PDB file of C-alpha atoms in Angstrom:
ATOM      1  CA  GLY N   1      61.164  30.403 -39.702  1.00  0.00           C
ATOM      2  CA  ASP N   2      63.446  29.070 -37.039  1.00  0.00           C
ATOM      3  CA  SER N   3      62.849  25.633 -35.574  1.00  0.00           C
ATOM      4  CA  VAL N   4      64.427  23.133 -33.221  1.00  0.00           C
ATOM      5  CA  THR N   5      63.923  19.391 -33.382  1.00  0.00           C
ATOM      6  CA  GLN N   6      64.988  17.111 -30.576  1.00  0.00           C
ATOM      7  CA  MET N   7      64.492  13.444 -29.929  1.00  0.00           C
ATOM      8  CA  GLU N   8      61.230  12.413 -28.366  1.00  0.00           C
ATOM      9  CA  GLY N   9      61.210  10.968 -24.908  1.00  0.00           C
ATOM     10  CA  PRO N  10      61.063   9.583 -22.441  1.00  0.00           C
ATOM     11  CA  VAL N  11      64.623   8.351 -22.529  1.00  0.00           C
ATOM     12  CA  THR N  12      65.302   5.792 -19.815  1.00  0.00           C
ATOM     13  CA  LEU N  13      68.859   4.865 -18.879  1.00  0.00           C
ATOM     14  CA  SER N  14      70.629   3.117 -16.067  1.00  0.00           C
ATOM     15  CA  GLU N  15      72.949   5.028 -13.772  1.00  0.00           C
ATOM     16  CA  GLU N  16      76.469   5.484 -15.196  1.00  0.00           C
ATOM     17  CA  ALA N  17      75.269   4.966 -18.771  1.00  0.00           C
ATOM     18  CA  PHE N  18      76.365   7.247 -21.631  1.00  0.00           C
ATOM     19  CA  LEU N  19      73.803   9.842 -22.661  1.00  0.00           C
ATOM     20  CA  THR N  20      73.129  11.436 -26.017  1.00  0.00           C
ATOM     21  CA  ILE N  21      70.118  13.634 -26.713  1.00  0.00           C
ATOM     22  CA  ASN N  22      69.971  14.694 -30.331  1.00  0.00           C
ATOM     23  CA  CYS N  23      69.097  18.233 -31.376  1.00  0.00           C
ATOM     24  CA  THR N  24      69.007  19.740 -34.847  1.00  0.00           C
ATOM     25  CA  TYR N  25      67.951  23.205 -35.873  1.00  0.00           C
ATOM     26  CA  THR N  26      67.023  25.469 -38.762  1.00  0.00           C
ATOM     27  CA  ALA N  27      67.703  29.178 -38.591  1.00  0.00           C
ATOM     28  CA  THR N  28      67.905  32.098 -40.971  1.00  0.00           C
ATOM     29  CA  GLY N  29      70.390  34.276 -39.106  1.00  0.00           C
ATOM     30  CA  TYR N  30      73.333  33.629 -36.806  1.00  0.00           C
ATOM     31  CA  PRO N  31      71.949  31.503 -34.000  1.00  0.00           C
ATOM     32  CA  SER N  32      73.306  30.901 -30.566  1.00  0.00           C
ATOM     33  CA  LEU N  33      72.418  27.478 -29.213  1.00  0.00           C
ATOM     34  CA  PHE N  34      71.406  26.504 -25.712  1.00  0.00           C
ATOM     35  CA  TRP N  35      70.472  23.553 -23.582  1.00  0.00           C
ATOM     36  CA  TYR N  36      68.108  24.213 -20.695  1.00  0.00           C
ATOM     37  CA  VAL N  37      67.127  21.734 -17.997  1.00  0.00           C
ATOM     38  CA  GLN N  38      63.878  21.642 -16.040  1.00  0.00           C
ATOM     39  CA  TYR N  39      63.951  19.574 -12.865  1.00  0.00           C
ATOM     40  CA  PRO N  40      60.635  18.351 -11.437  1.00  0.00           C
ATOM     41  CA  GLY N  41      58.675  21.227  -9.964  1.00  0.00           C
ATOM     42  CA  GLU N  42      61.270  23.832 -10.895  1.00  0.00           C
ATOM     43  CA  GLY N  43      61.806  26.433 -13.598  1.00  0.00           C
ATOM     44  CA  LEU N  44      64.183  26.230 -16.526  1.00  0.00           C
ATOM     45  CA  GLN N  45      67.857  26.505 -15.806  1.00  0.00           C
ATOM     46  CA  LEU N  46      70.541  27.232 -18.353  1.00  0.00           C
ATOM     47  CA  LEU N  47      72.739  24.148 -18.655  1.00  0.00           C
ATOM     48  CA  LEU N  48      75.172  25.232 -21.354  1.00  0.00           C
ATOM     49  CA  LYS N  49      75.450  27.305 -24.482  1.00  0.00           C
ATOM     50  CA  ALA N  50      77.513  27.839 -27.630  1.00  0.00           C
ATOM     51  CA  THR N  51      77.545  30.994 -29.667  1.00  0.00           C
ATOM     52  CA  LYS N  52      79.328  30.079 -32.888  1.00  0.00           C
ATOM     53  CA  ALA N  53      80.293  27.149 -35.044  1.00  0.00           C
ATOM     54  CA  ASP N  54      82.625  24.585 -33.449  1.00  0.00           C
ATOM     55  CA  ASP N  55      82.153  26.071 -29.972  1.00  0.00           C
ATOM     56  CA  LYS N  56      81.715  23.488 -27.239  1.00  0.00           C
ATOM     57  CA  GLY N  57      79.532  24.287 -24.272  1.00  0.00           C
ATOM     58  CA  SER N  58      80.042  22.308 -21.084  1.00  0.00           C
ATOM     59  CA  ASN N  59      78.690  22.225 -17.554  1.00  0.00           C
ATOM     60  CA  LYS N  60      78.174  19.605 -14.821  1.00  0.00           C
ATOM     61  CA  GLY N  61      79.686  16.895 -17.024  1.00  0.00           C
ATOM     62  CA  PHE N  62      77.383  17.674 -19.947  1.00  0.00           C
ATOM     63  CA  GLU N  63      78.785  18.771 -23.292  1.00  0.00           C
ATOM     64  CA  ALA N  64      77.424  19.915 -26.636  1.00  0.00           C
ATOM     65  CA  THR N  65      79.277  21.054 -29.755  1.00  0.00           C
ATOM     66  CA  TYR N  66      77.831  23.551 -32.224  1.00  0.00           C
ATOM     67  CA  ARG N  67      78.056  21.783 -35.621  1.00  0.00           C
ATOM     68  CA  LYS N  68      77.118  24.167 -38.387  1.00  0.00           C
ATOM     69  CA  GLU N  69      77.712  21.633 -41.173  1.00  0.00           C
ATOM     70  CA  THR N  70      75.109  19.276 -39.717  1.00  0.00           C
ATOM     71  CA  THR N  71      73.043  22.011 -37.992  1.00  0.00           C
ATOM     72  CA  SER N  72      73.221  20.029 -34.772  1.00  0.00           C
ATOM     73  CA  PHE N  73      73.868  20.591 -31.074  1.00  0.00           C
ATOM     74  CA  HIS N  74      73.662  17.146 -29.484  1.00  0.00           C
ATOM     75  CA  LEU N  75      73.861  16.902 -25.698  1.00  0.00           C
ATOM     76  CA  GLU N  76      76.180  14.254 -24.217  1.00  0.00           C
ATOM     77  CA  LYS N  77      77.268  13.046 -20.816  1.00  0.00           C
ATOM     78  CA  GLY N  78      79.656  10.211 -20.173  1.00  0.00           C
ATOM     79  CA  SER N  79      78.099   8.838 -16.985  1.00  0.00           C
ATOM     80  CA  VAL N  80      74.626   9.886 -15.899  1.00  0.00           C
ATOM     81  CA  GLN N  81      73.316   9.961 -12.347  1.00  0.00           C
ATOM     82  CA  VAL N  82      69.841   9.593 -10.909  1.00  0.00           C
ATOM     83  CA  SER N  83      69.926  13.317 -10.124  1.00  0.00           C
ATOM     84  CA  ASP N  84      70.153  14.054 -13.869  1.00  0.00           C
ATOM     85  CA  SER N  85      66.534  12.959 -14.283  1.00  0.00           C
ATOM     86  CA  ALA N  86      64.754  15.987 -15.730  1.00  0.00           C
ATOM     87  CA  VAL N  87      63.383  17.449 -18.942  1.00  0.00           C
ATOM     88  CA  TYR N  88      66.015  18.835 -21.302  1.00  0.00           C
ATOM     89  CA  PHE N  89      65.222  21.535 -23.842  1.00  0.00           C
ATOM     90  CA  CYS N  90      67.339  22.487 -26.817  1.00  0.00           C
ATOM     91  CA  ALA N  91      66.847  26.097 -27.896  1.00  0.00           C
ATOM     92  CA  LEU N  92      68.187  28.709 -30.235  1.00  0.00           C
ATOM     93  CA  SER N  93      68.357  32.458 -30.305  1.00  0.00           C
ATOM     94  CA  ASP N  94      68.682  33.847 -33.792  1.00  0.00           C
ATOM     95  CA  TRP N  95      70.581  37.108 -33.811  1.00  0.00           C
ATOM     96  CA  LYS N  96      69.509  39.027 -36.878  1.00  0.00           C
ATOM     97  CA  GLY N  97      71.525  42.154 -36.231  1.00  0.00           C
ATOM     98  CA  GLY N  98      68.953  43.909 -34.117  1.00  0.00           C
ATOM     99  CA  GLY N  99      69.498  42.148 -30.831  1.00  0.00           C
ATOM    100  CA  ALA N 100      68.544  38.680 -29.711  1.00  0.00           C
ATOM    101  CA  ASP N 101      64.972  37.535 -30.114  1.00  0.00           C
ATOM    102  CA  GLY N 102      63.019  35.267 -27.862  1.00  0.00           C
ATOM    103  CA  LEU N 103      64.183  31.681 -27.769  1.00  0.00           C
ATOM    104  CA  THR N 104      62.834  28.987 -30.057  1.00  0.00           C
ATOM    105  CA  PHE N 105      62.563  25.752 -28.116  1.00  0.00           C
ATOM    106  CA  GLY N 106      62.447  22.106 -29.022  1.00  0.00           C
ATOM    107  CA  LYS N 107      59.679  20.015 -27.493  1.00  0.00           C
ATOM    108  CA  GLY N 108      61.849  18.759 -24.672  1.00  0.00           C
ATOM    109  CA  THR N 109      63.205  15.322 -23.858  1.00  0.00           C
ATOM    110  CA  HIS N 110      62.238  13.674 -20.598  1.00  0.00           C
ATOM    111  CA  LEU N 111      65.242  11.810 -19.206  1.00  0.00           C
ATOM    112  CA  ILE N 112      64.744   9.134 -16.569  1.00  0.00           C
ATOM    113  CA  ILE N 113      67.769   7.624 -14.864  1.00  0.00           C
ATOM    114  CA  GLN N 114      67.216   4.411 -12.945  1.00  0.00           C
ATOM    115  CA  PRO N 115      69.517   3.333 -10.103  1.00  0.00           C
TER     116      PRO N 115
ATOM    117  CA  GLY K   1      73.716  35.718  -9.871  1.00  0.00           C
ATOM    118  CA  ALA K   2      71.140  36.189 -12.673  1.00  0.00           C
ATOM    119  CA  VAL K   3      68.093  35.275 -10.627  1.00  0.00           C
ATOM    120  CA  VAL K   4      64.585  35.863 -11.915  1.00  0.00           C
ATOM    121  CA  SER K   5      61.516  35.577  -9.719  1.00  0.00           C
ATOM    122  CA  GLN K   6      57.827  35.307 -10.524  1.00  0.00           C
ATOM    123  CA  HIS K   7      54.808  35.974  -8.392  1.00  0.00           C
ATOM    124  CA  PRO K   8      52.489  34.298  -7.739  1.00  0.00           C
ATOM    125  CA  SER K   9      53.707  30.754  -8.256  1.00  0.00           C
ATOM    126  CA  ARG K  10      50.167  29.521  -8.713  1.00  0.00           C
ATOM    127  CA  VAL K  11      46.793  31.191  -8.987  1.00  0.00           C
ATOM    128  CA  ILE K  12      43.246  29.957  -9.336  1.00  0.00           C
ATOM    129  CA  CYS K  13      40.613  32.358 -10.569  1.00  0.00           C
ATOM    130  CA  LYS K  14      37.050  32.412 -11.823  1.00  0.00           C
ATOM    131  CA  SER K  15      36.237  32.763 -15.480  1.00  0.00           C
ATOM    132  CA  GLY K  16      35.926  36.399 -16.517  1.00  0.00           C
ATOM    133  CA  THR K  17      38.335  37.813 -13.949  1.00  0.00           C
ATOM    134  CA  SER K  18      41.774  39.270 -14.600  1.00  0.00           C
ATOM    135  CA  VAL K  19      45.046  37.977 -13.215  1.00  0.00           C
ATOM    136  CA  LYS K  20      48.352  39.799 -12.952  1.00  0.00           C
ATOM    137  CA  ILE K  21      51.690  37.955 -12.943  1.00  0.00           C
ATOM    138  CA  GLU K  22      54.910  39.700 -11.967  1.00  0.00           C
ATOM    139  CA  CYS K  23      58.383  38.924 -13.239  1.00  0.00           C
ATOM    140  CA  ARG K  24      61.416  40.441 -11.535  1.00  0.00           C
ATOM    141  CA  SER K  25      65.122  40.303 -12.240  1.00  0.00           C
ATOM    142  CA  LEU K  26      66.619  40.316  -8.759  1.00  0.00           C
ATOM    143  CA  ASP K  27      70.283  41.021  -9.302  1.00  0.00           C
ATOM    144  CA  PHE K  28      70.543  42.572 -12.730  1.00  0.00           C
ATOM    145  CA  GLN K  29      68.760  45.084 -14.901  1.00  0.00           C
ATOM    146  CA  ALA K  30      66.887  43.758 -17.884  1.00  0.00           C
ATOM    147  CA  THR K  31      65.811  46.057 -20.675  1.00  0.00           C
ATOM    148  CA  THR K  32      64.171  43.082 -22.326  1.00  0.00           C
ATOM    149  CA  MET K  33      62.055  40.373 -20.788  1.00  0.00           C
ATOM    150  CA  PHE K  34      60.113  37.613 -22.497  1.00  0.00           C
ATOM    151  CA  TRP K  35      56.864  35.845 -21.701  1.00  0.00           C
ATOM    152  CA  TYR K  36      56.335  32.205 -22.618  1.00  0.00           C
ATOM    153  CA  ARG K  37      53.517  29.769 -22.241  1.00  0.00           C
ATOM    154  CA  GLN K  38      53.982  26.064 -21.647  1.00  0.00           C
ATOM    155  CA  PHE K  39      51.229  23.492 -22.093  1.00  0.00           C
ATOM    156  CA  PRO K  40      51.473  20.120 -20.334  1.00  0.00           C
ATOM    157  CA  LYS K  41      54.224  17.941 -21.785  1.00  0.00           C
ATOM    158  CA  GLN K  42      54.901  20.477 -24.506  1.00  0.00           C
ATOM    159  CA  SER K  43      57.546  23.030 -25.228  1.00  0.00           C
ATOM    160  CA  LEU K  44      57.623  26.684 -24.313  1.00  0.00           C
ATOM    161  CA  MET K  45      56.021  28.990 -26.823  1.00  0.00           C
ATOM    162  CA  LEU K  46      57.080  32.607 -26.961  1.00  0.00           C
ATOM    163  CA  MET K  47      54.125  34.919 -26.417  1.00  0.00           C
ATOM    164  CA  ALA K  48      55.693  38.361 -26.400  1.00  0.00           C
ATOM    165  CA  THR K  49      58.806  40.421 -25.932  1.00  0.00           C
ATOM    166  CA  SER K  50      58.620  43.062 -23.230  1.00  0.00           C
ATOM    167  CA  ASN K  51      60.833  46.128 -23.634  1.00  0.00           C
ATOM    168  CA  GLU K  52      61.356  48.598 -20.822  1.00  0.00           C
ATOM    169  CA  GLY K  53      59.670  51.898 -21.560  1.00  0.00           C
ATOM    170  CA  SER K  54      58.006  50.835 -24.790  1.00  0.00           C
ATOM    171  CA  LYS K  55      55.217  48.644 -26.092  1.00  0.00           C
ATOM    172  CA  ALA K  56      55.555  44.900 -26.053  1.00  0.00           C
ATOM    173  CA  THR K  57      55.974  42.955 -29.267  1.00  0.00           C
ATOM    174  CA  TYR K  58      53.547  40.068 -29.589  1.00  0.00           C
ATOM    175  CA  GLU K  59      54.022  36.838 -31.513  1.00  0.00           C
ATOM    176  CA  GLN K  60      51.606  35.929 -34.227  1.00  0.00           C
ATOM    177  CA  GLY K  61      48.362  34.550 -32.844  1.00  0.00           C
ATOM    178  CA  VAL K  62      48.740  36.112 -29.381  1.00  0.00           C
ATOM    179  CA  GLU K  63      46.006  38.608 -28.535  1.00  0.00           C
ATOM    180  CA  LYS K  64      47.597  41.777 -27.224  1.00  0.00           C
ATOM    181  CA  ASP K  65      44.347  42.999 -25.696  1.00  0.00           C
ATOM    182  CA  LYS K  66      43.975  39.799 -23.747  1.00  0.00           C
ATOM    183  CA  PHE K  67      47.564  39.488 -22.546  1.00  0.00           C
ATOM    184  CA  LEU K  68      48.573  42.953 -21.376  1.00  0.00           C
ATOM    185  CA  ILE K  69      52.264  43.450 -20.770  1.00  0.00           C
ATOM    186  CA  ASN K  70      53.824  46.322 -18.891  1.00  0.00           C
ATOM    187  CA  HIS K  71      57.573  46.769 -18.423  1.00  0.00           C
ATOM    188  CA  ALA K  72      57.675  49.809 -16.184  1.00  0.00           C
ATOM    189  CA  SER K  73      61.175  49.432 -14.801  1.00  0.00           C
ATOM    190  CA  LEU K  74      64.444  47.691 -15.581  1.00  0.00           C
ATOM    191  CA  THR K  75      63.666  44.945 -13.084  1.00  0.00           C
ATOM    192  CA  LEU K  76      59.927  44.373 -13.418  1.00  0.00           C
ATOM    193  CA  SER K  77      57.591  43.189 -16.137  1.00  0.00           C
ATOM    194  CA  THR K  78      53.963  42.256 -15.583  1.00  0.00           C
ATOM    195  CA  LEU K  79      51.613  40.076 -17.603  1.00  0.00           C
ATOM    196  CA  THR K  80      47.890  40.587 -17.051  1.00  0.00           C
ATOM    197  CA  VAL K  81      45.530  37.960 -18.388  1.00  0.00           C
ATOM    198  CA  THR K  82      42.276  39.854 -18.885  1.00  0.00           C
ATOM    199  CA  SER K  83      38.858  38.238 -18.770  1.00  0.00           C
ATOM    200  CA  ALA K  84      40.425  34.849 -18.259  1.00  0.00           C
ATOM    201  CA  HIS K  85      38.740  31.728 -19.569  1.00  0.00           C
ATOM    202  CA  PRO K  86      39.452  28.045 -18.908  1.00  0.00           C
ATOM    203  CA  GLU K  87      41.434  27.770 -22.148  1.00  0.00           C
ATOM    204  CA  ASP K  88      43.890  30.316 -20.702  1.00  0.00           C
ATOM    205  CA  SER K  89      44.846  27.825 -18.012  1.00  0.00           C
ATOM    206  CA  SER K  90      48.513  27.138 -18.511  1.00  0.00           C
ATOM    207  CA  PHE K  91      52.004  27.537 -17.118  1.00  0.00           C
ATOM    208  CA  TYR K  92      53.329  31.036 -17.785  1.00  0.00           C
ATOM    209  CA  ILE K  93      57.068  31.565 -17.656  1.00  0.00           C
ATOM    210  CA  CYS K  94      59.051  34.764 -17.953  1.00  0.00           C
ATOM    211  CA  SER K  95      62.695  35.285 -18.739  1.00  0.00           C
ATOM    212  CA  ALA K  96      65.023  38.239 -18.509  1.00  0.00           C
ATOM    213  CA  ARG K  97      67.762  38.907 -20.993  1.00  0.00           C
ATOM    214  CA  LEU K  98      71.250  39.474 -19.673  1.00  0.00           C
ATOM    215  CA  PRO K  99      73.495  41.079 -22.284  1.00  0.00           C
ATOM    216  CA  GLY K 100      76.702  39.232 -22.990  1.00  0.00           C
ATOM    217  CA  TRP K 101      79.987  39.843 -24.707  1.00  0.00           C
ATOM    218  CA  GLY K 102      79.975  40.281 -28.471  1.00  0.00           C
ATOM    219  CA  GLY K 103      76.250  40.817 -28.659  1.00  0.00           C
ATOM    220  CA  VAL K 104      75.464  37.299 -27.425  1.00  0.00           C
ATOM    221  CA  ASP K 105      72.821  37.370 -24.745  1.00  0.00           C
ATOM    222  CA  THR K 106      71.536  34.759 -22.334  1.00  0.00           C
ATOM    223  CA  GLN K 107      68.016  34.451 -20.986  1.00  0.00           C
ATOM    224  CA  TYR K 108      67.425  33.539 -17.369  1.00  0.00           C
ATOM    225  CA  PHE K 109      64.060  32.098 -16.503  1.00  0.00           C
ATOM    226  CA  GLY K 110      61.666  32.556 -13.663  1.00  0.00           C
ATOM    227  CA  PRO K 111      60.154  29.523 -11.908  1.00  0.00           C
ATOM    228  CA  GLY K 112      56.821  29.950 -13.673  1.00  0.00           C
ATOM    229  CA  THR K 113      53.229  30.660 -12.663  1.00  0.00           C
ATOM    230  CA  ARG K 114      50.546  27.995 -12.862  1.00  0.00           C
ATOM    231  CA  LEU K 115      47.233  29.630 -13.822  1.00  0.00           C
ATOM    232  CA  THR K 116      44.015  27.686 -13.426  1.00  0.00           C
ATOM    233  CA  VAL K 117      40.803  29.301 -14.605  1.00  0.00           C
ATOM    234  CA  LEU K 118      37.636  27.697 -13.307  1.00  0.00           C
TER     235      LEU K 118
END
């Protein structure tokens, strides 16, 4: 079955540091890949997505590139801010020709940015 | 755009009672909605896929008679937890699927409902 593995948290960084959150996946079909963010007390928000190999998703300074050869979709940001503190979920949707299924999520990575 | 709401945001009930949670897509029509469950400090687990006008599809291990899903319109899906017990206490989150170009869809999530069963 499909699965998503992401680095365990919490990840604690200082403001303006470079961020990488690793995500790897296994899928049987043709997955689309997503990063969702959950701020304290709020629901999940779509951060970015990529639908095919070598696509790069980007939003709010965050980027992730769909790497089929390494089955990875690592999230990066060049300079994090305190407001980026949240839980980040990597997810995939495996299109098997009959329409997208529900998302398969990683366990989430809690990011803490200190001033 | 692509806003999904849930009601209520939190509910406390006695063991043995039933609780209904509503999920609405506010600015788009969703033929498919999904229900997830999230335990503390854990990931979201898909419970079921809700299709407008037809029966829901449940994931393995999810009791369909306990978690009743109704998708009566293109903007509303409901999850009813029947005869709730303390082990059903959790954070329930819905999402609505917005079709995209080339068959690639995106799910937009509601803010979640915190259920506490006493």
